[in-house]
mmCIF file of C-alpha atoms in Angstrom:
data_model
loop_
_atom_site.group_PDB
_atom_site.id
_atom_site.type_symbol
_atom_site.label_atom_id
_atom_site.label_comp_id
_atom_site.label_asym_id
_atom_site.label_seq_id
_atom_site.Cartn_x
_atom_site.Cartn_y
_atom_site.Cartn_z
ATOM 1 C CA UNK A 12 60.639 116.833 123.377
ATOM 2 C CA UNK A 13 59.872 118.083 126.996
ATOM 3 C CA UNK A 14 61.570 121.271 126.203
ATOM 4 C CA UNK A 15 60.103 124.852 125.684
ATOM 5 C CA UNK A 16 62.573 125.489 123.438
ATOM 6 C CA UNK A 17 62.783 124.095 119.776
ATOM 7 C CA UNK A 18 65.778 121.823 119.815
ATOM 8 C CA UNK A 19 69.229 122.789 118.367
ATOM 9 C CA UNK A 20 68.495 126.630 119.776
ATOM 10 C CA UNK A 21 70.831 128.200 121.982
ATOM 11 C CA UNK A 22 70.073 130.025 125.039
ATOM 12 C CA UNK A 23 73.071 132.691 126.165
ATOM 13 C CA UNK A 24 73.712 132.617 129.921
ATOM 14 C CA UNK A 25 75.805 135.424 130.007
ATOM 15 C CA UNK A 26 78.313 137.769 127.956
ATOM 16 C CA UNK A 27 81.753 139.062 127.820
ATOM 17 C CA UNK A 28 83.233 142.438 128.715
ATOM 18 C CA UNK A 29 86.746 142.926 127.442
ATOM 19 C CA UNK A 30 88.812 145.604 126.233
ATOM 20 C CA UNK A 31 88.857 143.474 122.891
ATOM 21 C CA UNK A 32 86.133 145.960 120.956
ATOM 22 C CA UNK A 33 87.439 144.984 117.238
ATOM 23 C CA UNK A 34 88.266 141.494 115.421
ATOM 24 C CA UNK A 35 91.662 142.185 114.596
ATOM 25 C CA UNK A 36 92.348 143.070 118.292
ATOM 26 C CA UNK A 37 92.039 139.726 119.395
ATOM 27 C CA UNK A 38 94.912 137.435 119.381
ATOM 28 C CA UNK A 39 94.771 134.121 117.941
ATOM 29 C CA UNK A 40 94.502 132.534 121.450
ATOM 30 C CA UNK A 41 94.350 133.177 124.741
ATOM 31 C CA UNK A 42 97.660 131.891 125.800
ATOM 32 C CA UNK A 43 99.078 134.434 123.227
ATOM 33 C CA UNK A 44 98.951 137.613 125.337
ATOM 34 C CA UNK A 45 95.092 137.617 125.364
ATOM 35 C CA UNK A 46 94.060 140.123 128.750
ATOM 36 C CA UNK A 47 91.637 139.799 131.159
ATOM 37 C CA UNK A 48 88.258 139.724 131.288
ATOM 38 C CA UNK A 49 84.751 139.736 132.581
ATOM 39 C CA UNK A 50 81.614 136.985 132.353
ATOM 40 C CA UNK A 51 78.319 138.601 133.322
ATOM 41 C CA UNK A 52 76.165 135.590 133.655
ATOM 42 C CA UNK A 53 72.612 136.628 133.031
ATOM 43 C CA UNK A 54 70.823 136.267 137.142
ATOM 44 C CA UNK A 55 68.147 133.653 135.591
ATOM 45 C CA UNK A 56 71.715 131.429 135.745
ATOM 46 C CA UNK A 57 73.800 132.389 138.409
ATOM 47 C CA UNK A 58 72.732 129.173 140.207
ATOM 48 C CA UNK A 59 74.976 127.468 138.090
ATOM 49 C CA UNK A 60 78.039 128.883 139.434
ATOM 50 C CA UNK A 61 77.306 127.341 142.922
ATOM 51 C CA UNK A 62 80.389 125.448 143.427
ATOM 52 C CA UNK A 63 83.006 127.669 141.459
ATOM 53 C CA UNK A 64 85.782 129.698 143.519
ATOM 54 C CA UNK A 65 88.283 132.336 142.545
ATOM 55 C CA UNK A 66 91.333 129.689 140.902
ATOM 56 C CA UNK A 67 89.120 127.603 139.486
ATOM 57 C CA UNK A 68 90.344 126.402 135.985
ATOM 58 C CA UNK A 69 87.019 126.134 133.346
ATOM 59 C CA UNK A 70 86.562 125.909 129.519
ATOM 60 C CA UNK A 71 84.655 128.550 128.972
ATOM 61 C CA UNK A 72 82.362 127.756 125.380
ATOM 62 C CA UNK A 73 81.123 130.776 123.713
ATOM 63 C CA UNK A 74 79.494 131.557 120.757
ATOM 64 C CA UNK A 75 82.141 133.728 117.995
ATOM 65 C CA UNK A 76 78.734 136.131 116.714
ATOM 66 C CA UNK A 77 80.615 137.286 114.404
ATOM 67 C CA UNK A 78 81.731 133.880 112.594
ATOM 68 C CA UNK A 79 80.996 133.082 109.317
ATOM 69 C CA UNK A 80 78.917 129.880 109.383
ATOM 70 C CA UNK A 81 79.158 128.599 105.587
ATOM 71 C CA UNK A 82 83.194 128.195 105.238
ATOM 72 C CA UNK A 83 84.657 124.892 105.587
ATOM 73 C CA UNK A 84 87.984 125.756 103.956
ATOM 74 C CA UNK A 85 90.331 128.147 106.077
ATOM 75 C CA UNK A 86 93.483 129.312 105.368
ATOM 76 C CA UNK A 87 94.930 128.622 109.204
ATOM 77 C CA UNK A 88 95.162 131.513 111.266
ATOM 78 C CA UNK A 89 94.078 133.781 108.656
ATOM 79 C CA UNK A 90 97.924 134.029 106.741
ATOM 80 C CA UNK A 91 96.752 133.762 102.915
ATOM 81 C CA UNK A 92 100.210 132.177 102.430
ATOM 82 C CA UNK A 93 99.037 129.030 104.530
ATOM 83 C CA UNK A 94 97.563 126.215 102.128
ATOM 84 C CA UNK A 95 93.570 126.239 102.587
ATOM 85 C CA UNK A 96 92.354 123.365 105.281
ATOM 86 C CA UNK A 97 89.363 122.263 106.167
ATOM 87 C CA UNK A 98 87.732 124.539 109.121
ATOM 88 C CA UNK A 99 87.237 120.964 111.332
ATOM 89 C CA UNK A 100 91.586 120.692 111.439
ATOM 90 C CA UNK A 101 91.862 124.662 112.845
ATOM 91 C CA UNK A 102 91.092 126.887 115.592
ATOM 92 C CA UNK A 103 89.216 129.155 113.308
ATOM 93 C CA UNK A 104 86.207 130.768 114.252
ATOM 94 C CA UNK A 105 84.419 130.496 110.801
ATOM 95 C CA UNK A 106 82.909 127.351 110.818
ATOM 96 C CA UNK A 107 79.199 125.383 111.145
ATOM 97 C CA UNK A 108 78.584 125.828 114.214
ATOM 98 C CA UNK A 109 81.138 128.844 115.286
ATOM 99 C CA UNK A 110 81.532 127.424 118.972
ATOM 100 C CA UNK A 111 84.978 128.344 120.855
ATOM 101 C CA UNK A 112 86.215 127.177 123.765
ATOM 102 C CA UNK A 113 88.651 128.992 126.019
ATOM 103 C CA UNK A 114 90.836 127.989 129.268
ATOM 104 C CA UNK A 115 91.052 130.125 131.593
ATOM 105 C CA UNK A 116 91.330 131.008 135.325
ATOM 106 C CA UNK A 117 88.423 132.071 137.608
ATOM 107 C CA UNK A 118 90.435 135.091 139.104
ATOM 108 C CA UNK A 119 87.408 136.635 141.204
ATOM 109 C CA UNK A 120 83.449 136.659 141.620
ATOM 110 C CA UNK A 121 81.284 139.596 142.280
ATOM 111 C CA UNK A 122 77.876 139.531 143.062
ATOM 112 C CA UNK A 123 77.572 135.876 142.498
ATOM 113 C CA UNK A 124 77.350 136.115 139.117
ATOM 114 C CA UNK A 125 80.132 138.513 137.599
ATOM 115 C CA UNK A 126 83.620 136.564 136.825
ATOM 116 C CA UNK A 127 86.759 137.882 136.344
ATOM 117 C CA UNK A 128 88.864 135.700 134.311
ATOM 118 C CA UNK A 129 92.164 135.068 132.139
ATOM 119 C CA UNK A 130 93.518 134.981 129.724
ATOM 120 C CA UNK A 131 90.274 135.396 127.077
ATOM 121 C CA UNK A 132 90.765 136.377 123.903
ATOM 122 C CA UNK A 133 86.768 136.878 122.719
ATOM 123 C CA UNK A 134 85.576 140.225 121.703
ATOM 124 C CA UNK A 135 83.910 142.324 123.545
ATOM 125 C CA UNK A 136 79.958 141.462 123.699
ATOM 126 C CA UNK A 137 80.513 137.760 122.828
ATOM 127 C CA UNK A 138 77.920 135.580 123.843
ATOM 128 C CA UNK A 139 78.410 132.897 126.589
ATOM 129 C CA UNK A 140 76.998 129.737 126.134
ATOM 130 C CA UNK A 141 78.622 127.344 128.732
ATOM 131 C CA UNK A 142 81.020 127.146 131.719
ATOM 132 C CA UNK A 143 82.752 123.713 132.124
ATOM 133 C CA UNK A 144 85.287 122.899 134.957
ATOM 134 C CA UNK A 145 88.670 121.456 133.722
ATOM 135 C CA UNK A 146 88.802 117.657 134.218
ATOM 136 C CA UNK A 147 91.856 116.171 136.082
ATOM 137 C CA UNK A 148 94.127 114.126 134.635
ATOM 138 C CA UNK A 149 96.955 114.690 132.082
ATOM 139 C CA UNK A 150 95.623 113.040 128.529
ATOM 140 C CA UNK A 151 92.250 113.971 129.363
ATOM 141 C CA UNK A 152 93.354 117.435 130.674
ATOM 142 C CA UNK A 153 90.601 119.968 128.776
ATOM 143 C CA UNK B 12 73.121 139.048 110.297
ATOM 144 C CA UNK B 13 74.250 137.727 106.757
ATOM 145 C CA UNK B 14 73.466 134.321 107.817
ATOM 146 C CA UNK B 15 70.182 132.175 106.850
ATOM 147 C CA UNK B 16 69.851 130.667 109.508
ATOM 148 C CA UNK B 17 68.641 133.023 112.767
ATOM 149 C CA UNK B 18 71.187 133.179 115.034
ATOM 150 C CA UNK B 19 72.055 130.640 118.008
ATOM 151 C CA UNK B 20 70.290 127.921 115.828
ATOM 152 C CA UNK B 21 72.733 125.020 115.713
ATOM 153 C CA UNK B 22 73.329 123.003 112.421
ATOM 154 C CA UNK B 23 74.591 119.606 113.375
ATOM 155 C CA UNK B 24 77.351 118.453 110.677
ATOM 156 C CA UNK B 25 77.224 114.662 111.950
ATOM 157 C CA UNK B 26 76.289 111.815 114.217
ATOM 158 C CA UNK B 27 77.750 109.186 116.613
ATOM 159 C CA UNK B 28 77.463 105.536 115.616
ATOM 160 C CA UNK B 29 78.257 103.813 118.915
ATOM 161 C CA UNK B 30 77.748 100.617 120.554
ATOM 162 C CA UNK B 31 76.326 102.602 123.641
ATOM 163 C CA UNK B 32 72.457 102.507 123.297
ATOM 164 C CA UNK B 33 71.606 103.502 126.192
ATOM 165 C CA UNK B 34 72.244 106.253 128.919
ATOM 166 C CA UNK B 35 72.933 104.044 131.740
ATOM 167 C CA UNK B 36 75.519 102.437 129.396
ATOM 168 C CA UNK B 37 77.553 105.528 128.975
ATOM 169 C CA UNK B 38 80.585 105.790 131.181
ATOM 170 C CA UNK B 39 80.508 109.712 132.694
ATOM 171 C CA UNK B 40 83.999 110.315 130.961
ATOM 172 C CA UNK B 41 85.647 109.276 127.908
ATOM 173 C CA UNK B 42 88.699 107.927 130.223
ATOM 174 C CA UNK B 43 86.569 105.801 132.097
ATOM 175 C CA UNK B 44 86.443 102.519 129.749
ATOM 176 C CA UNK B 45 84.588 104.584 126.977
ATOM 177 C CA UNK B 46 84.574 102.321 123.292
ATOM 178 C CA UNK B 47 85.355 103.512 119.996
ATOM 179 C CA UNK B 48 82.973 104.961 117.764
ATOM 180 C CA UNK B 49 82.392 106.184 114.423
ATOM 181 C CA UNK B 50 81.310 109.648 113.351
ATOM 182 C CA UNK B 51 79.578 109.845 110.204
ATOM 183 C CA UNK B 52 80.000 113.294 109.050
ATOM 184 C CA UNK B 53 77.129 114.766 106.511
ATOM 185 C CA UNK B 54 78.501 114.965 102.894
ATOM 186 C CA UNK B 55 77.812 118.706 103.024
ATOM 187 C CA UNK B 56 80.441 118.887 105.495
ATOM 188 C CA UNK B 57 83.045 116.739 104.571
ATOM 189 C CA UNK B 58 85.346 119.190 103.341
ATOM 190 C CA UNK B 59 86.190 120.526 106.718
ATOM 191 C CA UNK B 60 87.621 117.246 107.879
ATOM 192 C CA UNK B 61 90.675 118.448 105.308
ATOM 193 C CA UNK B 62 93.595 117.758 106.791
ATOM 194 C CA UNK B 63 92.442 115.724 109.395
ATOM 195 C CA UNK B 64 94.195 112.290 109.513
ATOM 196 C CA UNK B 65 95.000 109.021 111.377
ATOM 197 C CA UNK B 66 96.651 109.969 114.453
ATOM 198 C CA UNK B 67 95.060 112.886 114.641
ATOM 199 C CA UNK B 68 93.459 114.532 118.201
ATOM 200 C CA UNK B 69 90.712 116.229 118.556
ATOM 201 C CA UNK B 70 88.008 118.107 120.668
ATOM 202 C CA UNK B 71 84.697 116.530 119.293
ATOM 203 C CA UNK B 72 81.882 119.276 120.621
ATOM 204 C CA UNK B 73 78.814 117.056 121.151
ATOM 205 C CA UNK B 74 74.832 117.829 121.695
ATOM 206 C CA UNK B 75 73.413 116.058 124.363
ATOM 207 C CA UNK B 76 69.958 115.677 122.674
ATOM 208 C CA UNK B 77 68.634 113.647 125.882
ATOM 209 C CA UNK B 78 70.139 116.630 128.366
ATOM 210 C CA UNK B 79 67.415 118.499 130.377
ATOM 211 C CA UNK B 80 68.059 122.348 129.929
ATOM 212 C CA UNK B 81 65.659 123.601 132.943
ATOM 213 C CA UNK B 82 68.347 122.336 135.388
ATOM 214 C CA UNK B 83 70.897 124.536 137.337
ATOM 215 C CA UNK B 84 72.052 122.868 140.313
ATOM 216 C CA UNK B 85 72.791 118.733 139.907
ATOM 217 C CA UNK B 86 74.335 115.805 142.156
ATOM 218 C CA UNK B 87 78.007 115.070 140.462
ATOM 219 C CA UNK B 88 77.973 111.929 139.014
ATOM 220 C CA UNK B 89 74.284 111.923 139.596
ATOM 221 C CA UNK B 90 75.385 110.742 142.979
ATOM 222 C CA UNK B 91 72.251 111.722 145.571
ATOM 223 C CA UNK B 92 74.657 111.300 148.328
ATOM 224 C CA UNK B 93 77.308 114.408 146.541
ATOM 225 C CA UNK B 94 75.946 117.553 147.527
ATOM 226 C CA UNK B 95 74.129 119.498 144.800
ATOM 227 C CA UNK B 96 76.337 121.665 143.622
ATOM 228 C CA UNK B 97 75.823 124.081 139.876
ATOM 229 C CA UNK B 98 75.912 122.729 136.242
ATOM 230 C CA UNK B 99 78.788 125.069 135.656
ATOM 231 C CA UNK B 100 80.913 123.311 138.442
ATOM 232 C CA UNK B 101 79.956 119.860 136.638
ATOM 233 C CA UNK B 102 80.215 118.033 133.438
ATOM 234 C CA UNK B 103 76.209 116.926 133.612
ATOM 235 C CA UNK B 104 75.208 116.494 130.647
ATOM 236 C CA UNK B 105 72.195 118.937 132.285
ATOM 237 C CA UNK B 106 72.843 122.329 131.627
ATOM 238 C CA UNK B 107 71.280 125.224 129.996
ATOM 239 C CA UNK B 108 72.912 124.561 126.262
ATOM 240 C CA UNK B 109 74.212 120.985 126.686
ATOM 241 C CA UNK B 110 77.025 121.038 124.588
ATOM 242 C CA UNK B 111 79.278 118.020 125.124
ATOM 243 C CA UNK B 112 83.012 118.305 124.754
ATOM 244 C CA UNK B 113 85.606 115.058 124.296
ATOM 245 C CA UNK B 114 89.052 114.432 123.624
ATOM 246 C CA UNK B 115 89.755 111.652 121.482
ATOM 247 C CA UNK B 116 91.888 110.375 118.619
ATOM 248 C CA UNK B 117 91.029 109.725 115.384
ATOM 249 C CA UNK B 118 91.936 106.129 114.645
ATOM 250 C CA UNK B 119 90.701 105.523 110.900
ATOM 251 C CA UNK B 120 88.910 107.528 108.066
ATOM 252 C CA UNK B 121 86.915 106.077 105.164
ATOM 253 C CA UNK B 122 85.621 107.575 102.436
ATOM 254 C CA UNK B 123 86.440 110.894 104.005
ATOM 255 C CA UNK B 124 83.507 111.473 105.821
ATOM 256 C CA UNK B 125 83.800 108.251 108.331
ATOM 257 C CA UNK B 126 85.789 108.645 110.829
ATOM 258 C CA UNK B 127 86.643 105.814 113.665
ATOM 259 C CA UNK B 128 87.780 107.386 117.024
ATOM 260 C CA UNK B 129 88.488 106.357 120.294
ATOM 261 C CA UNK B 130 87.281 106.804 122.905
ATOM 262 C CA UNK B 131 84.151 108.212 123.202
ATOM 263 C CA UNK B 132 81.271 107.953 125.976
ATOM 264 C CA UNK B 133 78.675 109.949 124.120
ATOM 265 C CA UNK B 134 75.729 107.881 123.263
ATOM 266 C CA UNK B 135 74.615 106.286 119.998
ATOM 267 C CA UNK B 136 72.745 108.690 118.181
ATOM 268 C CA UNK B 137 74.541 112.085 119.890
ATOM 269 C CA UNK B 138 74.356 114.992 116.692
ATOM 270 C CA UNK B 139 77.976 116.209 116.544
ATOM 271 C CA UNK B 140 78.179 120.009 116.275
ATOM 272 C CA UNK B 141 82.380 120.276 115.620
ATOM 273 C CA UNK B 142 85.814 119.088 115.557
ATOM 274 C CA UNK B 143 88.258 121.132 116.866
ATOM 275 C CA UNK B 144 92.171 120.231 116.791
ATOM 276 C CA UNK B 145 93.745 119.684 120.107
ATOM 277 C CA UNK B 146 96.309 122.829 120.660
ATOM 278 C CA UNK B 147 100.025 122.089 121.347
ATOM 279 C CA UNK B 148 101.424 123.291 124.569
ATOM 280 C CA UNK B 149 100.817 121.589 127.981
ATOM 281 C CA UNK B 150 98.399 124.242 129.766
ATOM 282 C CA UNK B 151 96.403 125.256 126.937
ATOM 283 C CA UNK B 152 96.211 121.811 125.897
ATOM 284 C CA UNK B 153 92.544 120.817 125.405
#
């Protein structure tokens, strides 16, 4: 290991503010009415963002804090009517390793380090854990 | 926290078995001649591959265990001649939590923890952190 940091440990890079304040506020996904938002990326990582521009399409990863990390049966998108599936075949935040990943438009950058984006349908005060740009191509297309 | 774990500590739920032993092997996208692999998923997590089945496609969310995390501004492609440009603009492998994201299909499953996929440039030994179902719609599709 040439790391500082113990391996598997995640370092937040930045955090979102959204009018989303409560769970059952947030749609499902983004692409179902989710609003706009704003990444602060923490300064110790705004050097990362050299190269993004307001329309940039990313994946934004986060980390869903307040996930429930030993369910691997889900009943999908939370309708107890739905037949329980396992967490790895949904979109549901409780899971191992409650990761999400959201596309969504760079609309504008303050400051070098402050993003506004959309649609994102995280809470408010969800931690960021990695930007990605969108790959070309259509298959490949995430 | 109601969790055991401290928070931001990863729990990987698998590993790659691939062909591709070394870095220098590994093509820098899945599209770009990458093999098929299998993903041997720990037996404590097998029931979250419910409802998962041939034909399937998936995000696989990868850790790049041989990433450098100090890193914030990289040469795409690792190309000295490309202008360095931020690890948010990219898909380095280099980046402050190097989480690794791939489309692929699931092509097999055995004894419902193996699962053969294709195709997939991540290297032979890469822990895999979660599957996530690829979402219907063109846009949103990744």
């Amino acid at each position: 290991m040439s790391e500082v940091d113990p391996p598997y440990l995640l370092r937040p890079v930045g955090i979102v503010h959204s009018q989303l304040k409560r769970r059952e506020d947030c749609p499902h996904q983004g692409q179902e009415g989710a609003p706009e938002a704003w990444l602060e990326i923490d300064a110790d990582f705004a050097d990362g963002l050299d190269g993004i521009a307001p329309g940039t399409e990313v994946i934004l990863v986060t980390w869903f804090h307040e996930a429930r990390r030993n369910v691997l049966r889900v009943h999908p998108r939370g309708n107890p009517e739905t037949p329980l599936c396992g967490v790895f075949a949904t979109r549901s935040p409780n899971r191992p390793n409650p990761i999400g990943l959201h596309r969504l438009e760079v609309l504008e950058i303050r400051e070098e380090r402050w993003l506004r984006v959309r649609p994102l349908e995280a809470l408010d005060g969800t931690p960021v854990l990695d930007i990605k740009p969108v790959l070309p191509g259509s298959a490949g297309d995430f």
